[in-house]
Amino acid sequence: MNIPFLSFADTNKPIKADMMNAFEQFFDSAWYILGNQVQKFEQEYAQFNQVAHCVGLSNGLDALHIALMALGIGKGDEVIVPSNTYIATVLAISYVGATPVFVEPDINMYNIDPSKIEQAITPNTKAMMPVHLYGQSCDMESIMAIAQKHQLFVVEDNAQSQGAMFKGKITGSWGHINGTSFYPGKNLGALGDAGAVTTNDTELAKKAMVLRNYGSEKKYYNEVIGHNMRLDECQASFLSVKLPHLSNWTKQRQDIAAWYQIGLQGVGDLILPQTHPDATHVYHLYVVRTHRRDTLQEYLTANGIGTLIHYPIPPHLQKAYVHLGLKKGALPIAEEIADTCLSLPIWPGMTKEMVEHISTSIAQFYERK
Ligand SMILES: *Cc1c(COP(=O)(O)O)cnc(C)c1O
């Protein structure tokens, strides 16, 4: 049995007729940039994410960048970010000229450890960017309490966790202004690049709308040095078709994770994902850890099972960030996760048989020695 790491066969394919219909409407409208489709999706996504405003953008990285720009974060400012995040969170901080300050994650939950945040705060700290990694909400209650105490802004990186909750409150609705991504492989994915910011702050939403469109509110009148970071009409129309399916797809991801949890319990030296008792997990990724990661990955590849590593090199050890002067050993928890993590296939439509086949193959790897 061949099982790819990711397949759209049971998400995009079954809604092909609706997607083609959306494309036809978009095509016939002959309105390609910032029209009814973007506005419609923004309203729908704001409602889904339980916020007052959603501003559609070109991708998730641009969303994080615009969020920081809207908050006025810049040169000389420090922004706290988890040491094991995807590079995009850190790049957004660099784009505005601020300095990333890494805080280690909790080794069991893989999200930023709130008990380590306060020691990283300096007089220059302006914001925190919690990342709901792999699909599990961070402890947003603790993070918001720290933010309030130290007068810091919070920008959630919600790219991997659309629909996740902490104490019943949805991710992307806690921070001052938050970014998400609709990259095709994300839980809610377009057919190309797309993203958005979500916020309850009308002023910040307005700033984001101006910044995404050359810094102009009124055509050809430029108030600030803005960008072209707009969500396409076409992608917005596809996202409107897909959004109503998201909760069903999330349920399927959670079922698949539960099957893995049974099938992989006690197998070899595997460490299975854990969920904080107050959090929900929407399983963008199902990440296990093992000290035999590379050989297990080779074995699964040879047996037709696709896997990936999220992520093999933590940001502080990337060439792009040597100037921060952080050497190997500086952030041992992020490094340990990078050395041992392996993402198994998880996509809506995967059957129980597939999950059992993968679990059995992994058990066989460990029996084989
Ligand atoms: C995907 C992702 C991003 C960037 O989104 P793009 O749309 O690919 O630019 C940012 N942060 C995290 C955690 C992501 O997974």
Coordinates of C-alpha atoms and ligand atoms in Angstrom, one line a residue:
M1 CA 0.0 0.0 0.0
N2 CA 1.4 3.4 -1.1
I3 CA 0.4 6.2 1.2
P4 CA 1.5 9.7 0.2
F5 CA 2.4 12.3 2.9
L6 CA -0.4 14.5 1.6
S7 CA -3.3 14.0 -0.8
F8 CA -6.1 16.3 -1.9
A9 CA -8.0 13.3 -3.3
D10 CA -10.7 13.5 -0.6
T11 CA -10.8 17.3 -0.1
N12 CA -10.5 19.2 -3.4
K13 CA -11.6 16.4 -5.7
P14 CA -15.1 15.8 -4.3
I15 CA -15.9 19.5 -4.5
K16 CA -14.6 20.0 -8.0
A17 CA -18.0 20.9 -9.4
D18 CA -18.5 23.6 -6.8
M19 CA -15.0 24.9 -7.3
M20 CA -15.5 25.0 -11.1
N21 CA -18.7 26.9 -10.6
A22 CA -16.9 29.4 -8.3
F23 CA -14.3 29.8 -11.0
E24 CA -16.9 30.4 -13.7
Q25 CA -18.6 33.1 -11.6
F26 CA -15.3 34.7 -10.9
F27 CA -14.4 34.5 -14.6
D28 CA -17.7 35.9 -15.8
S29 CA -17.5 38.8 -13.2
A30 CA -14.4 40.0 -15.0
W31 CA -13.3 41.6 -11.7
Y32 CA -10.0 40.1 -10.7
I33 CA -8.6 42.2 -7.8
L34 CA -10.3 43.3 -4.5
G35 CA -13.9 42.8 -5.3
N36 CA -17.0 41.0 -4.0
Q37 CA -15.3 37.6 -3.6
V38 CA -12.5 38.9 -1.3
Q39 CA -15.1 40.9 0.7
K40 CA -17.4 37.9 1.0
F41 CA -14.7 35.5 2.1
E42 CA -13.4 38.1 4.6
Q43 CA -16.8 38.2 6.2
E44 CA -17.2 34.5 6.3
Y45 CA -13.8 33.9 7.7
A46 CA -14.2 36.6 10.4
Q47 CA -17.4 34.9 11.4
F48 CA -15.7 31.4 11.5
N49 CA -12.8 32.9 13.5
Q50 CA -15.1 34.8 15.9
V51 CA -13.5 38.2 15.2
A52 CA -14.8 41.5 14.0
H53 CA -12.4 41.7 11.1
C54 CA -10.6 39.5 8.6
V55 CA -8.3 41.1 5.9
G56 CA -7.5 38.9 3.0
L57 CA -3.8 38.8 2.0
S58 CA -1.4 37.3 -0.4
N59 CA 0.0 34.6 1.9
G60 CA 0.7 33.7 5.6
L61 CA 4.1 35.3 5.7
D62 CA 2.8 38.6 4.4
A63 CA 0.0 38.4 7.0
L64 CA 2.5 38.1 9.8
H65 CA 4.5 40.9 8.2
I66 CA 1.5 43.2 7.9
A67 CA 0.4 42.4 11.5
L68 CA 3.7 43.6 12.8
M69 CA 3.7 46.7 10.5
A70 CA 0.1 47.6 11.6
L71 CA 1.3 47.5 15.2
G72 CA 4.2 49.8 14.4
I73 CA 6.9 47.2 15.4
G74 CA 10.3 48.2 14.0
K75 CA 14.0 48.8 14.4
G76 CA 15.2 48.4 18.0
D77 CA 12.2 46.4 19.0
E78 CA 12.4 42.8 20.2
V79 CA 9.7 40.2 19.5
I80 CA 9.4 37.0 21.4
V81 CA 8.9 33.9 19.3
P82 CA 9.2 30.2 19.9
S83 CA 12.6 28.7 19.1
N84 CA 11.0 25.7 17.2
T85 CA 8.8 27.6 14.8
Y86 CA 8.7 27.6 11.0
I87 CA 11.0 30.2 9.5
A88 CA 8.2 32.4 8.3
T89 CA 7.4 33.7 11.8
V90 CA 11.0 34.8 12.3
L91 CA 11.2 36.3 8.8
A92 CA 8.3 38.6 9.4
I93 CA 10.1 40.0 12.5
S94 CA 13.2 40.6 10.4
Y95 CA 11.2 42.3 7.6
V96 CA 10.1 45.1 10.0
G97 CA 13.7 45.5 11.3
A98 CA 13.0 44.1 14.7
T99 CA 15.0 41.4 16.5
P100 CA 13.6 37.9 17.2
V101 CA 14.1 36.7 20.8
F102 CA 13.7 32.9 21.0
V103 CA 11.9 31.2 23.9
E104 CA 12.0 27.4 24.2
P105 CA 8.9 25.3 23.8
D106 CA 7.4 22.8 26.2
I107 CA 9.0 19.5 25.2
N108 CA 5.7 17.7 25.5
M109 CA 3.3 20.1 23.7
Y110 CA 5.9 21.7 21.3
N111 CA 4.3 25.1 21.9
I112 CA 6.1 28.1 23.5
D113 CA 6.5 27.5 27.3
P114 CA 4.8 30.4 29.1
S115 CA 6.9 29.9 32.2
K116 CA 10.0 30.8 30.2
I117 CA 8.6 34.0 28.6
E118 CA 9.1 36.5 31.3
Q119 CA 12.8 36.0 31.7
A120 CA 13.2 36.9 28.0
I121 CA 11.4 40.2 28.3
T122 CA 13.6 43.4 28.2
P123 CA 12.7 47.1 28.0
N124 CA 12.9 46.7 24.2
T125 CA 10.3 43.9 24.0
K126 CA 7.2 45.1 22.1
A127 CA 5.4 41.9 21.1
M128 CA 5.1 38.2 21.4
M129 CA 4.3 35.8 18.5
P130 CA 2.9 32.5 19.9
V131 CA 2.7 29.8 17.2
H132 CA 0.0 27.2 17.5
L133 CA 2.4 24.6 16.1
Y134 CA 1.2 21.4 14.3
G135 CA -2.4 22.5 15.0
Q136 CA -2.5 22.7 18.8
S137 CA -3.4 25.9 20.6
C138 CA -0.8 27.5 22.8
D139 CA -1.7 28.3 26.4
M140 CA -3.2 31.6 25.3
E141 CA -4.6 32.4 28.8
S142 CA -1.1 32.6 30.3
I143 CA 0.3 34.4 27.3
M144 CA -2.3 37.1 27.3
A145 CA -1.9 37.6 31.1
I146 CA 1.9 38.1 30.5
A147 CA 1.1 40.5 27.6
Q148 CA -1.2 42.5 29.8
K149 CA 1.2 42.7 32.7
H150 CA 4.1 43.9 30.5
Q151 CA 2.1 45.9 28.0
L152 CA 3.1 43.8 25.0
F153 CA 1.3 43.2 21.8
V154 CA 0.4 39.6 20.8
V155 CA 0.4 38.4 17.2
E156 CA -0.8 34.8 16.9
D157 CA 0.7 32.7 14.1
N158 CA -2.4 30.7 13.3
A159 CA -1.2 29.2 10.0
Q160 CA -1.4 25.6 11.3
S161 CA -4.3 25.8 13.6
Q162 CA -7.5 27.1 12.0
G163 CA -10.4 26.2 14.4
A164 CA -8.3 25.1 17.4
M165 CA -9.3 26.4 20.8
F166 CA -7.9 27.2 24.2
K167 CA -10.5 27.0 27.0
G168 CA -13.2 27.2 24.3
K169 CA -11.9 30.4 22.7
I170 CA -10.7 30.0 19.1
T171 CA -7.1 30.6 18.0
G172 CA -6.7 33.7 15.9
S173 CA -9.1 35.6 18.2
W174 CA -6.9 36.1 21.2
G175 CA -4.1 38.4 20.0
H176 CA -4.3 42.0 19.0
I177 CA -3.9 41.1 15.3
N178 CA -3.2 37.6 14.1
G179 CA -1.9 36.0 10.9
T180 CA -3.0 32.8 9.1
S181 CA -2.1 31.0 5.9
F182 CA -4.3 29.4 3.2
Y183 CA -1.3 27.7 1.5
P184 CA -2.7 24.7 -0.3
G185 CA -1.5 22.2 2.3
K186 CA -2.8 24.0 5.3
N187 CA -6.0 22.8 7.0
L188 CA -8.0 25.4 5.0
G189 CA -6.0 25.7 1.7
A190 CA -6.6 27.7 -1.4
L191 CA -5.4 26.6 -4.9
G192 CA -2.3 28.8 -4.6
D193 CA -0.9 31.3 -2.1
A194 CA -3.3 33.1 0.2
G195 CA -3.5 34.3 3.8
A196 CA -5.2 36.7 6.1
V197 CA -5.1 38.7 9.3
T198 CA -7.8 38.5 11.9
T199 CA -8.5 41.2 14.6
N200 CA -11.2 42.7 16.8
D201 CA -9.5 46.1 16.5
T202 CA -11.1 48.3 13.8
E203 CA -8.1 50.6 13.5
L204 CA -5.6 47.7 13.0
A205 CA -7.9 46.1 10.4
K206 CA -8.0 49.5 8.5
K207 CA -4.2 49.7 8.7
A208 CA -3.9 46.2 7.3
M209 CA -6.2 47.1 4.4
V210 CA -4.2 50.2 3.6
L211 CA -0.8 48.3 3.9
R212 CA -1.9 45.5 1.6
N213 CA -2.9 47.9 -1.2
Y214 CA 0.1 50.3 -1.8
G215 CA -0.6 52.2 1.4
S216 CA -3.6 53.8 -0.1
E217 CA -7.2 53.9 1.0
K218 CA -8.3 56.2 -1.8
K219 CA -7.0 55.1 -5.2
Y220 CA -3.7 57.0 -6.1
Y221 CA -3.5 58.7 -2.7
N222 CA -0.8 57.1 -0.6
E223 CA -0.7 57.7 3.1
V224 CA 2.0 55.2 4.0
I225 CA 4.7 53.2 2.1
G226 CA 2.5 50.1 1.6
H227 CA 2.8 46.9 -0.3
N228 CA 1.0 44.8 -2.8
M229 CA -0.1 41.9 -0.6
R230 CA -3.7 41.4 -1.7
L231 CA -5.7 38.2 -1.7
D232 CA -6.8 37.2 -5.2
E233 CA -10.5 37.3 -6.0
C234 CA -10.1 33.8 -7.6
Q235 CA -8.5 32.3 -4.4
A236 CA -11.1 34.0 -2.2
S237 CA -13.9 32.4 -4.3
F238 CA -12.3 28.9 -3.8
L239 CA -11.8 29.5 -0.1
S240 CA -15.5 30.4 0.3
V241 CA -16.4 27.0 -1.2
K242 CA -14.0 25.2 1.1
L243 CA -14.6 26.9 4.4
P244 CA -18.0 25.2 5.1
H245 CA -16.1 21.8 4.9
L246 CA -13.4 22.7 7.3
S247 CA -15.1 21.4 10.5
N248 CA -15.7 18.1 8.9
W249 CA -12.1 17.9 7.6
T250 CA -10.9 18.8 11.1
K251 CA -13.0 16.0 12.6
Q252 CA -11.4 13.6 10.2
R253 CA -7.9 14.7 11.2
Q254 CA -8.8 14.2 14.8
D255 CA -10.1 10.7 14.1
I256 CA -6.9 9.8 12.3
A257 CA -4.8 11.1 15.2
A258 CA -6.9 9.0 17.6
W259 CA -6.2 5.9 15.5
Y260 CA -2.5 6.6 15.4
Q261 CA -2.6 7.1 19.2
I262 CA -4.0 3.6 19.6
G263 CA -1.8 2.0 16.9
L264 CA 1.5 3.5 18.0
Q265 CA 1.1 3.3 21.8
G266 CA 4.2 1.7 23.3
V267 CA 5.8 1.1 19.9
G268 CA 9.7 1.3 20.1
D269 CA 11.0 4.5 21.5
L270 CA 8.2 6.6 19.9
I271 CA 7.0 9.7 21.7
L272 CA 3.4 10.5 20.6
P273 CA 1.9 14.0 20.5
Q274 CA 0.2 15.2 23.7
T275 CA -2.6 17.7 24.0
H276 CA -2.8 20.2 26.8
P277 CA -5.9 19.6 28.9
D278 CA -7.3 23.0 28.1
A279 CA -6.4 23.0 24.4
T280 CA -7.8 21.4 21.3
H281 CA -5.6 20.1 18.5
V282 CA -6.7 20.3 14.8
Y283 CA -3.7 18.1 13.7
H284 CA -2.3 20.1 10.8
L285 CA 0.5 17.6 11.4
Y286 CA 0.8 14.4 13.3
V287 CA 4.4 14.5 14.7
V288 CA 6.1 11.7 16.5
R289 CA 9.6 11.7 18.0
T290 CA 12.3 9.0 18.0
H291 CA 16.0 8.8 18.3
R292 CA 16.1 6.6 15.3
R293 CA 14.3 9.2 13.2
D294 CA 16.4 9.1 10.0
T295 CA 16.4 5.3 9.7
L296 CA 12.7 5.1 10.4
Q297 CA 12.0 7.7 7.7
E298 CA 14.2 5.7 5.3
Y299 CA 12.3 2.5 6.2
L300 CA 8.9 4.1 5.6
T301 CA 10.0 5.7 2.3
A302 CA 11.2 2.3 1.1
N303 CA 7.8 0.9 2.1
G304 CA 5.8 3.5 0.1
I305 CA 4.9 5.7 3.1
G306 CA 5.5 9.4 2.8
T307 CA 6.8 11.4 5.7
L308 CA 8.3 14.9 6.3
I309 CA 10.4 16.6 9.0
H310 CA 8.9 19.8 10.5
Y311 CA 11.5 21.2 10.8
P312 CA 15.0 19.8 10.4
I313 CA 16.9 23.0 11.3
P314 CA 15.6 25.4 14.0
P315 CA 15.6 29.1 12.9
H316 CA 18.6 30.1 15.1
L317 CA 20.8 27.5 13.3
Q318 CA 19.8 28.6 9.8
K319 CA 22.5 30.4 7.8
A320 CA 20.2 33.3 7.4
Y321 CA 20.4 33.9 11.1
V322 CA 24.1 33.4 11.9
H323 CA 24.3 37.1 12.7
L324 CA 22.2 36.4 15.9
G325 CA 25.3 34.6 17.2
L326 CA 23.4 31.6 18.5
K327 CA 25.5 28.4 18.3
K328 CA 24.4 24.8 18.4
G329 CA 23.4 24.0 22.0
A330 CA 22.0 27.5 22.6
L331 CA 18.4 26.3 22.4
P332 CA 18.5 22.6 23.3
I333 CA 14.8 21.8 23.3
A334 CA 14.3 23.2 19.8
E335 CA 17.4 21.3 18.7
E336 CA 16.2 18.1 20.3
I337 CA 12.8 18.4 18.5
A338 CA 14.5 19.1 15.2
D339 CA 16.7 16.0 15.6
T340 CA 14.0 13.6 16.5
C341 CA 10.7 14.7 15.0
L342 CA 8.9 12.9 12.1
S343 CA 5.6 13.9 10.6
L344 CA 3.4 11.0 9.5
P345 CA 0.7 11.3 6.8
I346 CA -2.5 12.9 8.1
W347 CA -5.1 14.2 5.6
P348 CA -8.9 14.1 5.5
G349 CA -9.9 11.0 3.7
M350 CA -7.2 8.7 5.1
T351 CA -8.8 5.5 6.2
K352 CA -8.4 3.5 9.4
E353 CA -6.8 0.8 7.3
M354 CA -4.2 3.2 6.1
V355 CA -3.4 4.3 9.6
E356 CA -3.2 0.7 10.8
H357 CA -0.9 -0.1 7.9
I358 CA 1.4 2.7 8.8
S359 CA 1.3 1.8 12.5
T360 CA 2.1 -1.9 11.6
S361 CA 4.9 -0.8 9.3
I362 CA 6.4 1.3 12.1
A363 CA 6.1 -1.6 14.6
Q364 CA 7.8 -3.9 12.1
F365 CA 10.7 -1.4 11.8
Y366 CA 11.3 -1.6 15.5
E367 CA 10.9 -5.5 15.6
R368 CA 13.4 -5.8 12.8
K369 CA 16.1 -4.0 14.8
Ligands
LIG1 C1 2.8 28.0 6.5 C2 3.2 28.8 7.6 C3 3.5 30.2 7.5 C4 3.6 30.9 6.2 O1 2.5 30.8 5.4 P1 2.7 31.0 3.8 O2 1.3 31.2 3.3 O3 3.3 29.7 3.3 O4 3.5 32.2 3.6 C5 3.8 30.9 8.7 N1 3.9 30.3 9.9 C6 3.6 28.9 10.0 C7 3.7 28.3 11.4 C8 3.3 28.2 8.9 O5 3.1 26.9 9.0

